[in-house]
Coordinates of C-alpha atoms in Angstrom, one line a residue:
M2 CA 101.4 96.5 86.4
S3 CA 98.7 97.6 84.1
Y4 CA 97.8 101.3 83.7
Q5 CA 94.6 102.6 85.1
S6 CA 93.7 106.2 84.4
Y7 CA 92.6 108.6 87.1
K8 CA 88.9 109.2 87.1
G9 CA 88.6 111.2 90.3
K10 CA 87.6 114.9 90.7
S11 CA 90.8 116.1 92.5
K12 CA 93.2 118.3 90.6
Y13 CA 96.1 116.1 91.8
H14 CA 96.3 112.4 92.8
F15 CA 98.8 109.9 94.2
R16 CA 100.3 106.7 92.8
Y17 CA 103.0 104.3 93.9
Y18 CA 106.1 104.5 91.6
R19 CA 108.6 101.7 91.1
K20 CA 111.2 102.3 88.5
T21 CA 112.7 98.7 88.5
Q22 CA 112.0 95.4 90.0
Y23 CA 114.4 96.0 92.9
H24 CA 113.7 99.7 93.4
P25 CA 111.6 100.5 96.4
F26 CA 108.1 101.9 96.0
L27 CA 107.8 105.7 96.2
V28 CA 104.7 107.7 96.5
V29 CA 104.3 110.3 93.7
L30 CA 101.9 113.3 93.7
V31 CA 100.8 113.1 90.1
T32 CA 100.4 116.4 88.4
D33 CA 99.9 115.3 84.8
E34 CA 99.2 112.3 82.7
N35 CA 99.5 112.5 78.9
G36 CA 99.6 110.3 75.8
E37 CA 97.4 107.5 74.7
G38 CA 97.3 103.8 74.4
N39 CA 100.5 102.2 75.5
D40 CA 102.5 105.4 75.4
I41 CA 101.1 107.2 78.5
K42 CA 103.5 109.3 80.5
I43 CA 103.1 110.5 84.1
S44 CA 104.7 113.6 85.7
G45 CA 104.7 114.7 89.3
F46 CA 106.7 115.0 92.6
N47 CA 108.1 112.4 94.9
M48 CA 106.8 112.4 98.5
T49 CA 108.2 111.3 101.8
S50 CA 107.3 111.2 105.4
S51 CA 110.9 111.0 106.5
T52 CA 111.8 114.0 108.6
L53 CA 115.5 112.9 108.4
K54 CA 115.4 113.1 104.6
F55 CA 113.8 116.6 104.9
L56 CA 116.4 117.8 107.4
E57 CA 119.3 116.6 105.2
R58 CA 118.2 118.8 102.3
P59 CA 115.4 121.2 103.6
S60 CA 115.8 123.5 100.5
R61 CA 114.8 120.5 98.3
F62 CA 111.4 119.8 100.0
I63 CA 108.1 121.5 100.8
K64 CA 106.4 120.5 104.0
L65 CA 102.7 119.8 103.6
D66 CA 100.2 121.2 106.1
K67 CA 98.3 118.0 106.2
N68 CA 99.4 114.4 105.4
P69 CA 97.3 113.3 102.4
D70 CA 97.2 109.7 103.8
P71 CA 94.1 109.6 106.0
E72 CA 95.6 106.7 108.0
S73 CA 98.8 108.6 109.0
D74 CA 99.5 111.6 111.2
A75 CA 103.2 111.7 110.2
E76 CA 104.7 114.8 108.7
S77 CA 104.6 114.8 104.9
Y78 CA 107.0 116.4 102.4
V79 CA 107.1 116.9 98.7
S80 CA 110.4 117.0 96.8
I81 CA 110.7 120.0 94.5
D82 CA 112.5 117.8 92.0
F83 CA 110.1 117.1 89.1
I84 CA 109.6 113.6 87.7
E85 CA 108.7 114.3 84.1
N86 CA 107.2 112.0 81.5
Q87 CA 107.9 108.7 83.0
P88 CA 106.2 105.6 81.5
A89 CA 102.9 104.7 83.1
K90 CA 104.0 101.0 83.5
W91 CA 106.2 102.1 86.5
F92 CA 103.1 103.4 88.4
T93 CA 100.3 101.6 90.2
R94 CA 96.7 102.6 89.9
P95 CA 95.7 105.7 91.8
I96 CA 95.8 105.4 95.6
R97 CA 92.3 105.7 96.9
R98 CA 91.4 108.0 99.8
W99 CA 94.6 110.0 99.6
K100 CA 93.6 113.7 99.2
L101 CA 95.6 116.9 99.1
S102 CA 94.2 119.8 101.2
K103 CA 93.2 123.0 99.5
E104 CA 96.2 124.8 101.1
D105 CA 98.6 122.1 100.0
E106 CA 97.1 122.1 96.5
N107 CA 97.9 125.9 96.4
K108 CA 101.5 125.1 97.4
I109 CA 101.8 122.6 94.5
D110 CA 100.3 125.1 92.1
E111 CA 103.0 127.6 93.1
L112 CA 105.7 125.0 92.8
L113 CA 104.5 124.1 89.2
K114 CA 104.5 127.8 88.2
K115 CA 108.2 128.0 89.3
K116 CA 109.1 124.9 87.4
K117 CA 107.5 126.2 84.2
K118 CA 109.5 129.4 84.2

């Protein structure tokens, strides 16, 4: 995968994340991209639409008010575990059309404040 920087206007965006060849794709809500050239690192939060996963560990997830995928009406959850400074080569280009609602953006802002303390 070749890295493509985010050029949209949203504060946060989404990418598919695949750590190894046999690792399944995950969706990541990207909060930060830093570095330059071949040394770009991406940070963010894993997402899931699995209610079962959420119910197994409800204290480890935040439920979003609105699914950012416009083609799905499934519940959507963000893991509070932060993925920090992972190589950009493990991520796809930004997922088009996925948008975070203003209310959910505020939830992520609060989560990031807690992580930085």
